[in-house]
Structures are given as C-alpha cells and as structure tokens.
Short mmCIF file of C-alpha atoms in Angstrom, two decimals:
data_model
loop_
_atom_site.label_atom_id
_atom_site.label_comp_id
_atom_site.label_asym_id
_atom_site.label_seq_id
_atom_site.Cartn_x
_atom_site.Cartn_y
_atom_site.Cartn_z
CA UNK A 1 20.34 9.12 -17.95
CA UNK A 2 21.87 7.07 -14.55
CA UNK A 3 20.52 3.49 -13.82
CA UNK A 4 18.32 3.74 -11.15
CA UNK A 5 16.56 0.29 -9.15
CA UNK A 6 13.57 0.54 -11.20
CA UNK A 7 15.72 -0.31 -14.35
CA UNK A 8 17.14 -2.94 -12.71
CA UNK A 9 14.00 -5.65 -11.95
CA UNK A 10 15.41 -6.58 -8.80
CA UNK A 11 15.61 -4.43 -5.26
CA UNK A 12 19.10 -4.38 -3.56
CA UNK A 13 18.85 -7.27 -1.51
CA UNK A 14 16.49 -9.27 -3.62
CA UNK A 15 16.56 -12.22 -6.39
CA UNK A 16 13.97 -12.10 -8.42
CA UNK A 17 14.59 -15.00 -10.26
CA UNK A 18 13.95 -17.43 -7.08
CA UNK A 19 11.18 -15.16 -5.42
CA UNK A 20 12.57 -15.82 -2.33
CA UNK A 21 16.22 -13.90 -1.78
CA UNK A 22 16.25 -12.41 1.66
CA UNK A 23 13.63 -14.00 4.06
CA UNK A 24 14.72 -12.28 7.53
CA UNK A 25 15.18 -8.36 7.61
CA UNK A 26 16.08 -5.82 10.43
CA UNK A 27 15.85 -2.30 10.08
CA UNK A 28 18.16 -0.07 12.45
CA UNK A 29 18.35 3.32 13.79
CA UNK A 30 19.87 4.80 11.89
CA UNK A 31 17.88 4.13 8.34
CA UNK A 32 15.88 7.21 8.07
CA UNK A 33 13.60 5.74 5.36
CA UNK A 34 13.01 3.05 2.88
CA UNK A 35 14.40 3.86 -0.69
CA UNK A 36 12.70 2.68 -3.86
CA UNK A 37 12.68 -0.96 -4.67
CA UNK A 38 14.94 -1.39 -1.61
CA UNK A 39 13.52 -4.77 -0.99
CA UNK A 40 11.82 -5.13 -4.94
CA UNK A 41 11.48 -9.10 -5.04
CA UNK A 42 12.38 -9.78 -1.48
CA UNK A 43 11.12 -13.51 0.08
CA UNK A 44 10.22 -12.72 3.93
CA UNK A 45 6.28 -13.31 5.01
CA UNK A 46 6.71 -10.17 7.49
CA UNK A 47 8.33 -7.18 8.44
CA UNK A 48 9.13 -4.51 11.80
CA UNK A 49 9.57 -0.99 9.95
CA UNK A 50 10.51 0.82 12.75
CA UNK A 51 8.69 3.63 14.27
CA UNK A 52 11.91 6.03 12.76
CA UNK A 53 11.03 5.73 9.46
CA UNK A 54 9.52 8.56 7.38
CA UNK A 55 9.14 7.64 4.23
CA UNK A 56 8.46 4.16 2.22
CA UNK A 57 9.84 5.27 -1.53
CA UNK A 58 7.88 3.94 -4.66
CA UNK A 59 8.21 -0.05 -5.32
CA UNK A 60 10.18 -0.93 -1.94
CA UNK A 61 7.95 -3.60 -1.83
CA UNK A 62 6.83 -4.32 -5.22
CA UNK A 63 7.10 -8.14 -5.57
CA UNK A 64 7.80 -9.07 -2.02
CA UNK A 65 5.33 -12.12 -3.22
CA UNK A 66 5.68 -14.02 0.74
CA UNK A 67 4.92 -10.87 2.75
CA UNK A 68 1.50 -11.46 4.30
CA UNK A 69 1.34 -8.87 6.73
CA UNK A 70 3.27 -5.02 6.85
CA UNK A 71 2.19 -1.88 9.62
CA UNK A 72 3.02 1.77 9.26
CA UNK A 73 4.42 2.96 11.18
CA UNK A 74 2.32 6.90 12.72
CA UNK A 75 6.25 8.05 11.60
CA UNK A 76 5.50 7.13 8.26
CA UNK A 77 4.44 9.87 6.25
CA UNK A 78 4.49 8.74 2.38
CA UNK A 79 3.89 5.67 0.92
CA UNK A 80 4.92 6.14 -3.49
CA UNK A 81 3.31 4.40 -6.44
CA UNK A 82 4.04 0.48 -6.28
CA UNK A 83 4.84 0.03 -2.84
CA UNK A 84 3.05 -2.73 -2.68
CA UNK A 85 2.64 -3.52 -6.43
CA UNK A 86 2.52 -7.24 -6.55
CA UNK A 87 2.53 -8.70 -3.23
CA UNK A 88 -0.32 -11.53 -3.97
CA UNK A 89 0.01 -13.39 0.08
CA UNK A 90 -0.72 -9.97 1.91
CA UNK A 91 -3.92 -10.32 3.25
CA UNK A 92 -3.50 -7.35 7.32
CA UNK A 93 -1.99 -4.08 6.53
CA UNK A 94 -2.41 -1.41 9.62
CA UNK A 95 -1.33 1.80 9.48
CA UNK A 96 -1.14 3.15 12.81
CA UNK A 97 -3.18 5.78 14.07
CA UNK A 98 -1.61 9.91 13.56
CA UNK A 99 -2.98 13.24 13.28
CA UNK A 100 -0.96 13.69 9.94
CA UNK A 101 -2.65 11.87 7.46
CA UNK A 102 -0.03 9.66 5.51
CA UNK A 103 0.40 10.39 1.54
CA UNK A 104 -0.09 6.79 -0.33
CA UNK A 105 0.53 6.63 -4.35
CA UNK A 106 -1.38 3.77 -5.89
CA UNK A 107 -0.09 1.12 -7.95
CA UNK A 108 0.56 0.89 -12.32
CA UNK A 109 0.25 -2.65 -12.36
CA UNK A 110 3.92 -2.80 -14.63
CA UNK A 111 5.62 -1.86 -17.10
CA UNK A 112 3.38 -3.18 -19.87
CA UNK A 113 0.34 -2.43 -18.35
CA UNK A 114 0.52 1.16 -17.18
CA UNK A 115 -3.05 1.57 -16.33
CA UNK A 116 -3.60 2.85 -12.36
CA UNK A 117 -4.91 0.86 -9.14
CA UNK A 118 -5.52 1.38 -5.89
CA UNK A 119 -2.43 0.31 -4.53
CA UNK A 120 -3.11 -2.69 -2.86
CA UNK A 121 -4.80 -4.17 -5.73
CA UNK A 122 -2.42 -7.22 -6.07
CA UNK A 123 -2.88 -8.01 -2.10
CA UNK A 124 -6.12 -10.35 -1.67
CA UNK A 125 -6.75 -8.48 2.40
CA UNK A 126 -8.44 -9.89 4.78
CA UNK A 127 -7.87 -7.70 8.04
CA UNK A 128 -7.61 -3.58 6.99
CA UNK A 129 -7.22 -0.54 10.05
CA UNK A 130 -7.17 2.43 9.48
CA UNK A 131 -5.88 4.39 11.90
CA UNK A 132 -5.42 8.08 10.13
CA UNK A 133 -6.40 10.14 7.16
CA UNK A 134 -5.14 9.12 3.51
CA UNK A 135 -3.98 11.61 1.41
CA UNK A 136 -4.37 10.02 -2.92
CA UNK A 137 -0.41 10.92 -4.60
CA UNK A 138 1.08 10.64 -7.52
CA UNK A 139 -2.00 10.85 -10.39
CA UNK A 140 -3.88 12.94 -12.66
CA UNK A 141 -7.05 14.17 -11.24
CA UNK A 142 -8.75 14.64 -14.76
CA UNK A 143 -6.95 10.80 -16.28
CA UNK A 144 -6.13 8.54 -13.39
CA UNK A 145 -8.84 9.88 -10.60
CA UNK A 146 -9.72 6.52 -8.16
CA UNK A 147 -13.20 7.36 -9.93
CA UNK A 148 -11.50 5.29 -12.81
CA UNK A 149 -10.17 2.80 -11.38
CA UNK A 150 -13.80 0.81 -10.45
CA UNK A 151 -12.26 0.19 -7.00
CA UNK A 152 -10.84 2.02 -3.81
CA UNK A 153 -7.48 1.48 -3.39
CA UNK A 154 -8.25 -1.20 -0.85
CA UNK A 155 -9.77 -3.35 -3.33
CA UNK A 156 -8.42 -6.13 -5.45
CA UNK A 157 -10.81 -7.04 -8.16
CA UNK A 158 -7.65 -8.94 -9.17
CA UNK A 159 -9.65 -11.49 -6.17
CA UNK A 160 -12.36 -10.86 -6.79
CA UNK A 161 -12.99 -15.13 -7.04
CA UNK A 162 -16.54 -14.44 -4.40
CA UNK A 163 -14.87 -15.67 -1.29
CA UNK A 164 -12.73 -13.17 -0.12
CA UNK A 165 -14.67 -11.20 2.70
CA UNK A 166 -12.39 -8.53 4.30
CA UNK A 167 -12.55 -7.11 7.91
CA UNK A 168 -11.85 -3.17 8.24
CA UNK A 169 -11.76 -1.21 12.26
CA UNK A 170 -11.95 2.84 11.30
CA UNK A 171 -9.30 4.16 14.05
CA UNK A 172 -10.45 7.60 15.99
CA UNK A 173 -7.79 9.62 14.11
CA UNK A 174 -9.52 9.32 11.21
CA UNK A 175 -11.91 12.66 10.04
CA UNK A 176 -12.93 11.61 6.43
CA UNK A 177 -13.02 8.50 3.91
CA UNK A 178 -12.32 9.19 0.30
CA UNK A 179 -13.75 9.21 -3.02
CA UNK A 180 -14.41 5.52 -3.82
CA UNK A 181 -11.83 4.29 -1.13
CA UNK A 182 -13.45 1.15 -0.20
CA UNK A 183 -15.05 0.66 -3.45
CA UNK A 184 -15.27 -3.37 -4.29
CA UNK A 185 -13.64 -4.16 -0.68
CA UNK A 186 -16.11 -6.87 -0.02
CA UNK A 187 -16.96 -5.70 3.89
CA UNK A 188 -19.35 -8.08 6.36
CA UNK A 189 -20.08 -5.33 8.53
CA UNK A 190 -18.37 -1.66 9.61
CA UNK A 191 -18.84 0.73 12.31
CA UNK A 192 -18.26 4.25 11.84
CA UNK A 193 -16.45 6.44 14.85
CA UNK A 194 -18.31 9.43 15.25
CA UNK A 195 -14.74 11.29 14.62
CA UNK A 196 -15.42 10.81 11.02
CA UNK A 197 -17.07 13.78 9.63
CA UNK A 198 -17.46 13.24 5.76
CA UNK A 199 -18.25 10.29 3.48
CA UNK A 200 -17.06 11.34 -0.21
CA UNK A 201 -18.44 9.87 -2.90
#
C-alpha cells in the first residue's frame, strides 16, 4: 500500500530526532483541517487553532513534547486517535462551547504498546475547560471501552505521583458526563452546572 504519514515516525514539519522541529506555527484561512500527523514532533509550546478548522486528524499533535496548552475551537467536530499522544508537557486543554459534541479518539500508547487509553493519558493536565459534550470514537465497545482503561478520558495515571491536581470547569453547553469520563483525575472540587442532565457510571 502507499506510504502514509504514520509510517514516517514524524510529521510534515517536524524533526523528531531533535524533539524540537518547528517552534512557531501560523495556520491560514485556506487550511480547512489539521491533517493526520501534520505537526507530529514539532517543538512549539502553544498553537492557535483558527475558528474555521473543522477536524484534527489522527496523531496531528503527537510527540509535541513542548506543547503546554491548546484550545479546541467550537468549529472542530473531530479530534482523532493519538491526536495528543505523548504530549507530556500539556497542562491546559480548553474545549470551547458548542451545541455540537466533539468526537474524540483515544491514545494507543504507541506502536509497541497497543493498549488503548484516554486521549490525554500522557498529558499532566492541571486545567480542563469542557465546553460541550464528548462522543467517544475509534474503539470497540466490547474490548476497549473506557471502562477497561482504569482511567478516564482526561486522566493520566502515567503521572500519578500524588502531587498532580486538576482544575475542572464544566460549561453551560454540557448536558452529559460519560462513563468513566474523569476517572483518575485528581480534583479538589468541581461544580456540576444545572445543564448537566446525566452523570453516567
């Protein structure tokens, strides 16, 4: 079969050998989506995803080890599996308010370890803003549902050293908290707004 970016071990603009690569990225209006593995291995600390972007492909920001924060605009409807794999400096994730859910993939933990984990398993998140509902995608309900991960979508037992605490804010567009969504996230307190109608297992 033809080569695809995930065969390369690095993204279009990256240099995985040095773990730095491109450090400043500006995405123009003519770019409709962030393609699979596009920025895999880039060295930026932050990136602005414009409001016209509709999709974040598989592995798009994987191995961006300097990335500390990211905001997913309301226009983004899909963030694929491994999109944030091995972003082990990522501390802040903002998922902007929207009436439409965000379809969110998981992390496969690399090519050797294929056990599926939450999308942010390798990220020591200290700040989460959830502005809309989440739909899980790209896993088999019987074999790889979040209940088998021993952690939630936003958790990272990889960093379970007893010191990591996370601030969680739930926006007024969120109507449902899914199964095991925050399992393993160390929260000191959280306010669940009145718009949340369902809290799952």
